[in-house]
Amino acid sequence: MSGLHGFTAALACAATLACAADGFAEIAVSRQTSPGGLAFRHVPMPEETHQALAFAWQDGSAVALPGKEALVALGPVLIMEGPNGLTRSAVHEALLDLQAGINLTATTSLLRGSLSAPAEKFAEAAKILMRTLADPALPENRLAELRKARAEASWQAAENPETLAERLLMRLVLGDDPYYRILTAQPAIFARIERADIEAWRRNIVIRDGLLIVAAGPLDPAQAGAEIDRIFGGLPASGSRPAPPPPTPHGSGKLVVLEKPVVQTAIALAGPTTVAFTPDFMRANLAVTALSGGFYSRLYRAVRERLGAAYNISASLQNVDMNVRNLLIHTAVANDKAQDALAAIRAEYARLLADGVTAEEIDPVRARFATQMSERMRRAQELAPQLVTLALHDFPDDFLATYEARVRGQPLAAINADVRARFPPPPLTTVVVAPSAEGYGADCVIKAADEIARCD
């Protein structure tokens, strides 16, 4: 999200989108090559005080390497402890002095990072990132702390009924595979990672080959290229990147109830989509937002306004990897209204597939999308990562410059056609965590989470 930057301007734009259109037009992406031969995309933002750099590698190591799912969670964090010769506190203090930020995260498909700093201090911040990527300390004691902390956090999170319902649901939809274990942060995966695993992973992935880079801010292409060479030029040219098996989500349509004494009933529904991340991805996103994206969305009205059963309900397209997404709906509702709430959710979803969305529902969502995107593009620190995401999926370089026209121009018929063709058919696979299974007509009832396998 964009935070408070430009909030007043956003309010002024919300009604007409005029300033959003102007903001989009200012995004000029060019393809450049550093003096050392590294390709990058460059966006000039001469009015910005901060220079931003975003970068990514495609990587499925955590899925492909047996038992190494926790590379996603532990690897980036341990690298970001800092380089040899500097303590974590020393790195933190140096970045504070520079007013700089460095970030590194991983998913089932990607390792990605970012750097931002005031333009006049960017070179010094770049040196810290260079040393961190090329020669990280990877302290053993910190890894031990991380393994324990992440496993404990996972156990504690499972005490929350909503989290538990979603984890059980992912087990049904994905099966007991690496994607499931990564996305649900299964506690057992953390103990299997050693320092040598992270070092081998880093050497194979943090390389020049396949590196995607976006620079946004006041530095011109020559200045940005020099800093890119400083950071990445000394990395190995290539490595051995393992190929992961693709996820194979499925939708059984079963209703599973876990009987557990809970204050509120947790309801989670999901199914696999065939929604691809292309320039037309916004069609599915528009429909999901109309289904559950604020006070006027269908599910909000059905579950909160008509039933008074919950404060909130959410629907989203959940990334499994770069190419596969599940539709996920989840909420927590009053125990005595849970069965009615589940029936209402199912009815609204069936109506979405049968009748589609209306222009009255979609037009306000279009306006919101354009305004929110305009806000995200005002700052280099948010624009650069956004462009990396688009570049990873081969979006055209002018996608953001033409975003407002694209979102406004999506035909309603095409949106509804995508919903019917790409969303999972009802009934969605469902998990309910409730005090009793009575009255749900469940296909499978369990008393403990570890019984979920018998519900496949």
CSV table of C-alpha atoms in Angstrom, one decimal:
chain,number,residue,atom,x,y,z
A,1,MET,CA,0.0,0.0,0.0
A,2,SER,CA,1.1,3.5,-0.6
A,3,GLY,CA,0.9,4.8,3.0
A,4,LEU,CA,0.1,8.5,3.6
A,5,HIS,CA,2.3,9.9,0.8
A,6,GLY,CA,0.2,12.0,-1.5
A,7,PHE,CA,-3.0,11.2,0.4
A,8,THR,CA,-4.5,14.7,-0.1
A,9,ALA,CA,-3.8,14.5,-3.8
A,10,ALA,CA,-5.4,11.0,-3.9
A,11,LEU,CA,-8.6,12.4,-2.4
A,12,ALA,CA,-8.7,15.1,-5.0
A,13,CYS,CA,-8.3,12.6,-7.8
A,14,ALA,CA,-10.8,10.0,-6.6
A,15,ALA,CA,-13.8,11.5,-8.4
A,16,THR,CA,-12.4,12.3,-11.8
A,17,LEU,CA,-9.2,10.3,-12.1
A,18,ALA,CA,-7.7,13.2,-14.0
A,19,CYS,CA,-4.5,13.4,-12.0
A,20,ALA,CA,-4.2,9.6,-12.1
A,21,ALA,CA,-4.1,9.8,-15.8
A,22,ASP,CA,-1.4,12.5,-15.6
A,23,GLY,CA,0.7,10.4,-13.2
A,24,PHE,CA,0.5,7.4,-15.5
A,25,ALA,CA,1.7,9.4,-18.5
A,26,GLU,CA,4.8,10.5,-16.6
A,27,ILE,CA,6.1,6.9,-16.3
A,28,ALA,CA,8.7,6.5,-19.0
A,29,VAL,CA,10.5,3.1,-18.9
A,30,SER,CA,13.6,2.7,-21.0
A,31,ARG,CA,15.9,-0.3,-21.3
A,32,GLN,CA,19.5,0.3,-20.5
A,33,THR,CA,22.7,-1.6,-20.1
A,34,SER,CA,25.3,-0.8,-17.4
A,35,PRO,CA,29.0,-0.3,-18.4
A,36,GLY,CA,29.6,-3.9,-17.1
A,37,GLY,CA,26.9,-5.3,-19.4
A,38,LEU,CA,24.0,-5.7,-17.0
A,39,ALA,CA,20.6,-5.0,-18.5
A,40,PHE,CA,18.2,-2.9,-16.5
A,41,ARG,CA,15.0,-0.9,-16.8
A,42,HIS,CA,15.3,2.8,-16.0
A,43,VAL,CA,12.6,5.3,-14.9
A,44,PRO,CA,13.6,9.0,-14.5
A,45,MET,CA,12.0,10.7,-11.6
A,46,PRO,CA,13.9,14.0,-11.3
A,47,GLU,CA,11.7,15.4,-8.6
A,48,GLU,CA,12.3,12.5,-6.2
A,49,THR,CA,14.8,12.8,-3.4
A,50,HIS,CA,15.4,9.1,-3.1
A,51,GLN,CA,16.8,6.7,-5.7
A,52,ALA,CA,15.3,3.2,-5.7
A,53,LEU,CA,16.6,-0.1,-7.1
A,54,ALA,CA,14.5,-3.3,-7.2
A,55,PHE,CA,15.8,-6.7,-8.4
A,56,ALA,CA,14.8,-10.3,-8.7
A,57,TRP,CA,15.8,-13.8,-9.7
A,58,GLN,CA,13.4,-16.6,-10.6
A,59,ASP,CA,14.1,-19.4,-8.1
A,60,GLY,CA,12.2,-22.5,-7.1
A,61,SER,CA,14.9,-24.1,-5.0
A,62,ALA,CA,12.8,-24.4,-1.9
A,63,VAL,CA,10.3,-26.5,-3.8
A,64,ALA,CA,12.8,-28.4,-5.9
A,65,LEU,CA,15.2,-29.4,-3.1
A,66,PRO,CA,13.8,-32.2,-0.9
A,67,GLY,CA,13.3,-31.0,2.7
A,68,LYS,CA,14.5,-27.5,2.1
A,69,GLU,CA,11.2,-25.6,2.0
A,70,ALA,CA,12.3,-23.2,4.8
A,71,LEU,CA,15.0,-21.7,2.5
A,72,VAL,CA,12.2,-19.2,1.6
A,73,ALA,CA,11.8,-18.1,5.2
A,74,LEU,CA,15.3,-18.4,6.6
A,75,GLY,CA,17.7,-17.7,3.7
A,76,PRO,CA,16.9,-14.0,3.0
A,77,VAL,CA,16.7,-13.2,6.7
A,78,LEU,CA,20.1,-14.7,7.4
A,79,ILE,CA,21.7,-13.0,4.4
A,80,MET,CA,20.3,-9.7,5.6
A,81,GLU,CA,22.2,-10.1,8.9
A,82,GLY,CA,24.9,-8.3,7.0
A,83,PRO,CA,28.4,-9.0,5.5
A,84,ASN,CA,31.4,-10.5,7.1
A,85,GLY,CA,33.2,-7.9,9.2
A,86,LEU,CA,30.1,-6.1,10.2
A,87,THR,CA,27.6,-6.9,13.0
A,88,ARG,CA,23.9,-6.7,12.4
A,89,SER,CA,23.7,-3.6,14.7
A,90,ALA,CA,26.5,-1.9,12.7
A,91,VAL,CA,24.7,-2.5,9.5
A,92,HIS,CA,21.5,-1.1,11.0
A,93,GLU,CA,23.2,2.0,12.3
A,94,ALA,CA,24.9,2.6,9.0
A,95,LEU,CA,21.6,2.4,7.1
A,96,LEU,CA,20.0,4.7,9.6
A,97,ASP,CA,22.8,7.2,9.1
A,98,LEU,CA,22.3,7.0,5.3
A,99,GLN,CA,18.5,7.1,5.6
A,100,ALA,CA,18.6,4.0,3.5
A,101,GLY,CA,16.6,0.8,3.3
A,102,ILE,CA,17.6,-2.7,2.1
A,103,ASN,CA,15.2,-5.6,1.7
A,104,LEU,CA,15.4,-9.2,0.6
A,105,THR,CA,12.5,-11.7,0.5
A,106,ALA,CA,11.7,-15.0,-1.2
A,107,THR,CA,8.6,-16.9,-2.4
A,108,THR,CA,8.1,-20.3,-3.9
A,109,SER,CA,9.2,-18.8,-7.2
A,110,LEU,CA,11.4,-15.8,-6.6
A,111,LEU,CA,14.2,-14.2,-4.7
A,112,ARG,CA,13.7,-10.4,-4.8
A,113,GLY,CA,15.1,-7.4,-3.1
A,114,SER,CA,15.3,-3.6,-3.0
A,115,LEU,CA,17.5,-0.7,-2.1
A,116,SER,CA,16.5,2.9,-1.5
A,117,ALA,CA,18.4,5.9,-0.3
A,118,PRO,CA,18.7,9.6,-0.8
A,119,ALA,CA,20.4,10.2,-4.2
A,120,GLU,CA,23.5,11.7,-2.7
A,121,LYS,CA,23.9,8.8,-0.3
A,122,PHE,CA,22.9,6.0,-2.7
A,123,ALA,CA,26.5,5.0,-3.6
A,124,GLU,CA,27.4,4.4,0.1
A,125,ALA,CA,24.2,2.3,0.6
A,126,ALA,CA,25.0,0.4,-2.6
A,127,LYS,CA,28.4,-0.6,-1.1
A,128,ILE,CA,26.6,-2.2,1.9
A,129,LEU,CA,24.2,-4.1,-0.3
A,130,MET,CA,27.1,-5.3,-2.5
A,131,ARG,CA,29.0,-6.7,0.5
A,132,THR,CA,25.8,-8.2,1.9
A,133,LEU,CA,25.0,-10.1,-1.3
A,134,ALA,CA,28.6,-11.1,-2.1
A,135,ASP,CA,29.9,-12.0,1.3
A,136,PRO,CA,27.2,-12.5,3.9
A,137,ALA,CA,28.3,-13.6,7.4
A,138,LEU,CA,25.5,-16.1,7.8
A,139,PRO,CA,26.0,-16.4,11.6
A,140,GLU,CA,25.2,-19.9,13.0
A,141,ASN,CA,23.9,-18.6,16.3
A,142,ARG,CA,21.4,-16.3,14.5
A,143,LEU,CA,20.2,-19.2,12.3
A,144,ALA,CA,19.6,-21.3,15.4
A,145,GLU,CA,17.5,-18.4,16.8
A,146,LEU,CA,15.6,-18.0,13.6
A,147,ARG,CA,14.8,-21.8,13.3
A,148,LYS,CA,13.4,-21.8,16.8
A,149,ALA,CA,11.5,-18.5,16.6
A,150,ARG,CA,9.9,-19.4,13.2
A,151,ALA,CA,8.8,-22.8,14.4
A,152,GLU,CA,7.3,-21.4,17.6
A,153,ALA,CA,5.5,-18.7,15.7
A,154,SER,CA,4.0,-21.2,13.4
A,155,TRP,CA,2.7,-23.3,16.3
A,156,GLN,CA,1.3,-20.2,18.0
A,157,ALA,CA,-0.4,-19.0,14.7
A,158,ALA,CA,-2.2,-22.4,14.4
A,159,GLU,CA,-4.0,-21.6,17.7
A,160,ASN,CA,-5.9,-18.9,15.8
A,161,PRO,CA,-9.0,-20.6,14.3
A,162,GLU,CA,-8.8,-18.5,11.1
A,163,THR,CA,-5.2,-19.5,10.5
A,164,LEU,CA,-5.9,-23.1,11.3
A,165,ALA,CA,-8.9,-23.2,8.9
A,166,GLU,CA,-6.8,-21.7,6.1
A,167,ARG,CA,-3.9,-24.2,6.7
A,168,LEU,CA,-6.3,-27.2,6.6
A,169,LEU,CA,-7.9,-25.8,3.5
A,170,MET,CA,-4.5,-25.5,1.8
A,171,ARG,CA,-3.8,-29.1,2.7
A,172,LEU,CA,-6.9,-30.2,0.9
A,173,VAL,CA,-6.4,-28.0,-2.2
A,174,LEU,CA,-2.6,-28.5,-2.6
A,175,GLY,CA,-2.0,-31.8,-1.0
A,176,ASP,CA,0.9,-32.5,1.3
A,177,ASP,CA,3.5,-31.1,-1.1
A,178,PRO,CA,6.3,-28.4,-0.8
A,179,TYR,CA,4.0,-25.6,-1.8
A,180,TYR,CA,1.6,-26.4,1.0
A,181,ARG,CA,4.4,-26.7,3.5
A,182,ILE,CA,5.9,-23.3,2.4
A,183,LEU,CA,2.7,-21.4,2.2
A,184,THR,CA,1.5,-22.6,5.6
A,185,ALA,CA,4.9,-22.4,7.3
A,186,GLN,CA,4.7,-25.9,8.7
A,187,PRO,CA,6.8,-25.9,11.9
A,188,ALA,CA,8.8,-29.0,11.0
A,189,ILE,CA,10.5,-27.5,8.0
A,190,PHE,CA,12.6,-25.0,9.9
A,191,ALA,CA,14.8,-27.5,11.7
A,192,ARG,CA,16.0,-29.0,8.3
A,193,ILE,CA,17.9,-25.9,7.2
A,194,GLU,CA,21.6,-25.6,7.9
A,195,ARG,CA,24.1,-22.8,7.2
A,196,ALA,CA,25.6,-24.9,4.4
A,197,ASP,CA,22.1,-25.1,2.7
A,198,ILE,CA,21.8,-21.3,2.7
A,199,GLU,CA,25.3,-20.8,1.5
A,200,ALA,CA,24.9,-23.3,-1.4
A,201,TRP,CA,21.5,-21.7,-2.3
A,202,ARG,CA,22.9,-18.2,-2.3
A,203,ARG,CA,25.9,-19.2,-4.6
A,204,ASN,CA,23.5,-20.8,-7.1
A,205,ILE,CA,20.8,-18.1,-7.1
A,206,VAL,CA,22.5,-14.7,-6.4
A,207,ILE,CA,24.3,-14.5,-9.7
A,208,ARG,CA,24.4,-12.2,-12.8
A,209,ASP,CA,22.6,-14.7,-15.0
A,210,GLY,CA,18.8,-14.1,-15.0
A,211,LEU,CA,19.0,-11.0,-12.8
A,212,LEU,CA,16.2,-8.6,-13.5
A,213,ILE,CA,16.8,-5.0,-12.3
A,214,VAL,CA,14.7,-1.8,-12.3
A,215,ALA,CA,16.1,1.7,-11.3
A,216,ALA,CA,13.8,4.5,-10.5
A,217,GLY,CA,14.6,8.0,-9.2
A,218,PRO,CA,16.7,11.1,-10.0
A,219,LEU,CA,19.9,9.2,-11.1
A,220,ASP,CA,20.3,9.2,-14.9
A,221,PRO,CA,21.0,5.9,-16.7
A,222,ALA,CA,24.8,6.3,-16.6
A,223,GLN,CA,24.8,7.0,-12.8
A,224,ALA,CA,22.3,4.2,-12.1
A,225,GLY,CA,24.3,1.8,-14.3
A,226,ALA,CA,27.5,2.5,-12.4
A,227,GLU,CA,25.8,1.7,-9.1
A,228,ILE,CA,24.3,-1.5,-10.5
A,229,ASP,CA,27.8,-2.6,-11.5
A,230,ARG,CA,29.0,-1.8,-8.0
A,231,ILE,CA,26.3,-4.0,-6.4
A,232,PHE,CA,26.0,-6.9,-8.9
A,233,GLY,CA,29.1,-6.8,-11.1
A,234,GLY,CA,31.2,-9.0,-8.8
A,235,LEU,CA,28.6,-11.7,-8.4
A,236,PRO,CA,29.2,-15.1,-10.1
A,237,ALA,CA,28.2,-15.2,-13.8
A,238,SER,CA,26.0,-18.3,-13.4
A,239,GLY,CA,24.9,-21.0,-11.0
A,240,SER,CA,22.9,-24.2,-10.9
A,241,ARG,CA,19.3,-23.3,-10.5
A,242,PRO,CA,17.1,-26.3,-9.8
A,243,ALA,CA,13.8,-26.7,-11.7
A,244,PRO,CA,10.8,-27.1,-9.4
A,245,PRO,CA,7.8,-29.3,-10.2
A,246,PRO,CA,4.7,-27.2,-10.8
A,247,PRO,CA,2.0,-27.1,-8.2
A,248,THR,CA,-1.1,-29.2,-8.9
A,249,PRO,CA,-4.0,-27.7,-7.0
A,250,HIS,CA,-7.3,-29.4,-7.1
A,251,GLY,CA,-10.8,-28.6,-5.9
A,252,SER,CA,-12.7,-31.5,-4.4
A,253,GLY,CA,-15.6,-29.3,-3.3
A,254,LYS,CA,-15.7,-31.1,0.0
A,255,LEU,CA,-16.9,-29.5,3.2
A,256,VAL,CA,-14.7,-30.4,6.2
A,257,VAL,CA,-15.5,-29.4,9.8
A,258,LEU,CA,-12.9,-29.4,12.6
A,259,GLU,CA,-14.7,-29.5,15.9
A,260,LYS,CA,-13.0,-27.2,18.3
A,261,PRO,CA,-14.2,-25.0,21.1
A,262,VAL,CA,-13.9,-21.5,19.5
A,263,VAL,CA,-15.3,-18.1,20.3
A,264,GLN,CA,-16.1,-17.5,16.7
A,265,THR,CA,-16.4,-20.0,13.8
A,266,ALA,CA,-13.7,-19.7,11.2
A,267,ILE,CA,-14.8,-20.3,7.6
A,268,ALA,CA,-12.3,-20.7,4.7
A,269,LEU,CA,-13.2,-21.6,1.1
A,270,ALA,CA,-10.8,-22.0,-1.9
A,271,GLY,CA,-10.4,-23.5,-5.4
A,272,PRO,CA,-7.8,-23.4,-8.1
A,273,THR,CA,-8.2,-20.8,-10.9
A,274,THR,CA,-6.7,-20.6,-14.4
A,275,VAL,CA,-6.1,-16.8,-14.0
A,276,ALA,CA,-2.8,-15.9,-15.6
A,277,PHE,CA,-0.8,-12.9,-14.7
A,278,THR,CA,-1.0,-11.0,-18.0
A,279,PRO,CA,-2.1,-7.4,-18.8
A,280,ASP,CA,-5.6,-8.7,-18.6
A,281,PHE,CA,-5.2,-10.0,-15.0
A,282,MET,CA,-7.0,-6.9,-13.9
A,283,ARG,CA,-10.3,-8.5,-15.1
A,284,ALA,CA,-10.1,-11.2,-12.4
A,285,ASN,CA,-9.0,-8.7,-9.9
A,286,LEU,CA,-11.9,-6.3,-10.6
A,287,ALA,CA,-14.3,-9.2,-10.2
A,288,VAL,CA,-12.8,-10.4,-6.9
A,289,THR,CA,-12.9,-6.8,-5.5
A,290,ALA,CA,-16.5,-6.5,-6.5
A,291,LEU,CA,-17.1,-9.8,-4.6
A,292,SER,CA,-15.2,-8.7,-1.5
A,293,GLY,CA,-13.5,-5.4,-1.5
A,294,GLY,CA,-15.1,-3.0,0.9
A,295,PHE,CA,-18.4,-1.8,2.3
A,296,TYR,CA,-20.3,-2.2,-1.0
A,297,SER,CA,-19.0,-5.6,-2.0
A,298,ARG,CA,-21.4,-8.6,-2.3
A,299,LEU,CA,-19.9,-10.7,0.5
A,300,TYR,CA,-19.7,-7.8,2.9
A,301,ARG,CA,-23.4,-7.0,2.3
A,302,ALA,CA,-24.4,-10.6,2.6
A,303,VAL,CA,-22.5,-11.6,5.7
A,304,ARG,CA,-22.2,-8.4,7.7
A,305,GLU,CA,-25.1,-6.2,6.7
A,306,ARG,CA,-27.8,-8.8,6.1
A,307,LEU,CA,-26.8,-11.4,8.7
A,308,GLY,CA,-24.8,-9.3,11.1
A,309,ALA,CA,-22.5,-12.3,11.4
A,310,ALA,CA,-19.0,-10.8,11.0
A,311,TYR,CA,-17.0,-7.6,11.0
A,312,ASN,CA,-15.1,-8.5,7.9
A,313,ILE,CA,-14.8,-11.0,5.1
A,314,SER,CA,-12.1,-11.2,2.5
A,315,ALA,CA,-11.7,-12.7,-1.0
A,316,SER,CA,-8.4,-12.8,-2.9
A,317,LEU,CA,-6.3,-14.5,-5.5
A,318,GLN,CA,-3.6,-16.3,-3.6
A,319,ASN,CA,-0.3,-16.9,-5.4
A,320,VAL,CA,0.9,-20.5,-5.2
A,321,ASP,CA,3.8,-19.8,-7.6
A,322,MET,CA,4.3,-17.3,-10.4
A,323,ASN,CA,1.7,-18.9,-12.6
A,324,VAL,CA,-0.8,-20.6,-10.4
A,325,ARG,CA,-3.4,-18.8,-8.2
A,326,ASN,CA,-6.2,-20.0,-5.9
A,327,LEU,CA,-9.3,-18.1,-5.1
A,328,LEU,CA,-9.5,-17.8,-1.3
A,329,ILE,CA,-12.4,-16.6,0.8
A,330,HIS,CA,-12.2,-16.4,4.6
A,331,THR,CA,-14.0,-14.9,7.5
A,332,ALA,CA,-14.7,-15.4,11.2
A,333,VAL,CA,-18.4,-15.3,12.2
A,334,ALA,CA,-20.6,-15.6,15.2
A,335,ASN,CA,-21.1,-19.3,16.1
A,336,ASP,CA,-24.9,-19.1,16.0
A,337,LYS,CA,-24.9,-17.5,12.6
A,338,ALA,CA,-22.1,-19.6,11.0
A,339,GLN,CA,-24.3,-21.9,9.0
A,340,ASP,CA,-26.3,-19.1,7.5
A,341,ALA,CA,-23.1,-17.2,6.7
A,342,LEU,CA,-21.6,-20.2,4.9
A,343,ALA,CA,-24.8,-20.6,2.9
A,344,ALA,CA,-24.7,-16.9,2.0
A,345,ILE,CA,-21.1,-17.0,0.9
A,346,ARG,CA,-21.8,-20.0,-1.3
A,347,ALA,CA,-24.9,-18.4,-2.8
A,348,GLU,CA,-23.1,-15.1,-3.6
A,349,TYR,CA,-20.2,-17.0,-5.2
A,350,ALA,CA,-22.6,-19.1,-7.3
A,351,ARG,CA,-24.4,-15.9,-8.3
A,352,LEU,CA,-21.1,-14.4,-9.4
A,353,LEU,CA,-20.4,-17.3,-11.8
A,354,ALA,CA,-24.0,-17.5,-13.0
A,355,ASP,CA,-24.7,-13.8,-13.5
A,356,GLY,CA,-21.4,-12.0,-13.4
A,357,VAL,CA,-20.8,-8.5,-12.1
A,358,THR,CA,-22.7,-5.4,-13.1
A,359,ALA,CA,-21.4,-2.0,-14.4
A,360,GLU,CA,-22.7,-0.4,-11.2
A,361,GLU,CA,-20.4,-2.7,-9.2
A,362,ILE,CA,-17.4,-2.5,-11.4
A,363,ASP,CA,-17.2,1.2,-12.2
A,364,PRO,CA,-16.3,2.3,-8.7
A,365,VAL,CA,-13.7,-0.4,-8.5
A,366,ARG,CA,-12.1,0.8,-11.7
A,367,ALA,CA,-11.8,4.3,-10.2
A,368,ARG,CA,-10.3,2.8,-7.0
A,369,PHE,CA,-7.8,0.7,-9.0
A,370,ALA,CA,-6.6,3.7,-11.0
A,371,THR,CA,-6.3,6.0,-8.0
A,372,GLN,CA,-4.4,3.4,-5.9
A,373,MET,CA,-2.0,2.7,-8.7
A,374,SER,CA,-1.4,6.4,-9.2
A,375,GLU,CA,-0.5,6.6,-5.6
A,376,ARG,CA,1.9,3.7,-5.7
A,377,MET,CA,3.7,5.2,-8.7
A,378,ARG,CA,4.4,8.5,-7.0
A,379,ARG,CA,7.4,7.2,-5.1
A,380,ALA,CA,10.4,5.5,-6.5
A,381,GLN,CA,10.5,3.0,-3.6
A,382,GLU,CA,7.1,1.6,-4.6
A,383,LEU,CA,7.4,2.0,-8.4
A,384,ALA,CA,10.6,0.0,-8.8
A,385,PRO,CA,9.3,-3.2,-7.2
A,386,GLN,CA,6.0,-2.8,-9.1
A,387,LEU,CA,7.9,-2.7,-12.4
A,388,VAL,CA,10.0,-5.7,-11.4
A,389,THR,CA,6.8,-7.7,-10.9
A,390,LEU,CA,5.6,-6.7,-14.4
A,391,ALA,CA,8.9,-7.4,-16.0
A,392,LEU,CA,9.0,-10.9,-14.6
A,393,HIS,CA,5.8,-11.6,-16.5
A,394,ASP,CA,6.9,-9.8,-19.7
A,395,PHE,CA,4.4,-7.0,-19.5
A,396,PRO,CA,5.0,-4.3,-22.0
A,397,ASP,CA,7.1,-1.4,-20.8
A,398,ASP,CA,4.3,1.1,-21.3
A,399,PHE,CA,1.9,-0.9,-19.1
A,400,LEU,CA,1.9,1.5,-16.2
A,401,ALA,CA,1.8,4.5,-18.5
A,402,THR,CA,-1.4,3.1,-20.1
A,403,TYR,CA,-2.8,1.6,-16.9
A,404,GLU,CA,-5.7,4.0,-16.5
A,405,ALA,CA,-6.9,3.5,-20.1
A,406,ARG,CA,-6.5,-0.3,-19.7
A,407,VAL,CA,-8.5,-0.5,-16.4
A,408,ARG,CA,-11.2,1.8,-17.7
A,409,GLY,CA,-11.3,0.0,-21.1
A,410,GLN,CA,-11.9,-3.6,-19.9
A,411,PRO,CA,-15.3,-4.6,-21.3
A,412,LEU,CA,-17.8,-5.8,-18.8
A,413,ALA,CA,-18.5,-8.8,-21.0
A,414,ALA,CA,-14.8,-9.8,-21.0
A,415,ILE,CA,-14.7,-9.5,-17.2
A,416,ASN,CA,-17.6,-11.8,-16.8
A,417,ALA,CA,-16.3,-14.2,-19.4
A,418,ASP,CA,-13.1,-14.5,-17.5
A,419,VAL,CA,-15.0,-15.2,-14.3
A,420,ARG,CA,-16.9,-18.0,-15.9
A,421,ALA,CA,-13.9,-19.5,-17.7
A,422,ARG,CA,-11.2,-19.1,-15.1
A,423,PHE,CA,-12.7,-19.2,-11.6
A,424,PRO,CA,-13.3,-22.6,-9.9
A,425,PRO,CA,-16.8,-24.0,-10.3
A,426,PRO,CA,-18.9,-24.3,-7.1
A,427,PRO,CA,-18.9,-25.7,-4.6
A,428,LEU,CA,-15.5,-24.4,-3.4
A,429,THR,CA,-13.6,-26.7,-1.1
A,430,THR,CA,-14.4,-25.5,2.4
A,431,VAL,CA,-13.0,-25.9,5.9
A,432,VAL,CA,-15.0,-24.8,9.0
A,433,VAL,CA,-13.5,-24.7,12.5
A,434,ALA,CA,-16.6,-24.7,14.8
A,435,PRO,CA,-17.7,-26.0,18.2
A,436,SER,CA,-19.9,-28.6,16.5
A,437,ALA,CA,-20.3,-30.1,13.0
A,438,GLU,CA,-24.0,-30.6,13.6
A,439,GLY,CA,-26.2,-29.1,10.8
A,440,TYR,CA,-23.4,-28.5,8.3
A,441,GLY,CA,-23.8,-31.7,6.3
A,442,ALA,CA,-20.1,-32.1,6.3
A,443,ASP,CA,-18.3,-34.6,4.0
A,444,CYS,CA,-15.7,-35.1,6.7
A,445,VAL,CA,-15.6,-34.3,10.4
A,446,ILE,CA,-12.4,-34.3,12.4
A,447,LYS,CA,-11.5,-33.7,16.0
A,448,ALA,CA,-7.8,-32.7,15.5
A,449,ALA,CA,-5.9,-30.9,12.7
A,450,ASP,CA,-3.6,-33.9,12.1
A,451,GLU,CA,-6.6,-36.0,11.0
A,452,ILE,CA,-7.0,-33.9,7.8
A,453,ALA,CA,-5.3,-36.5,5.6
A,454,ARG,CA,-8.3,-38.8,5.9
A,455,CYS,CA,-10.5,-36.1,4.4
A,456,ASP,CA,-8.7,-36.0,1.0
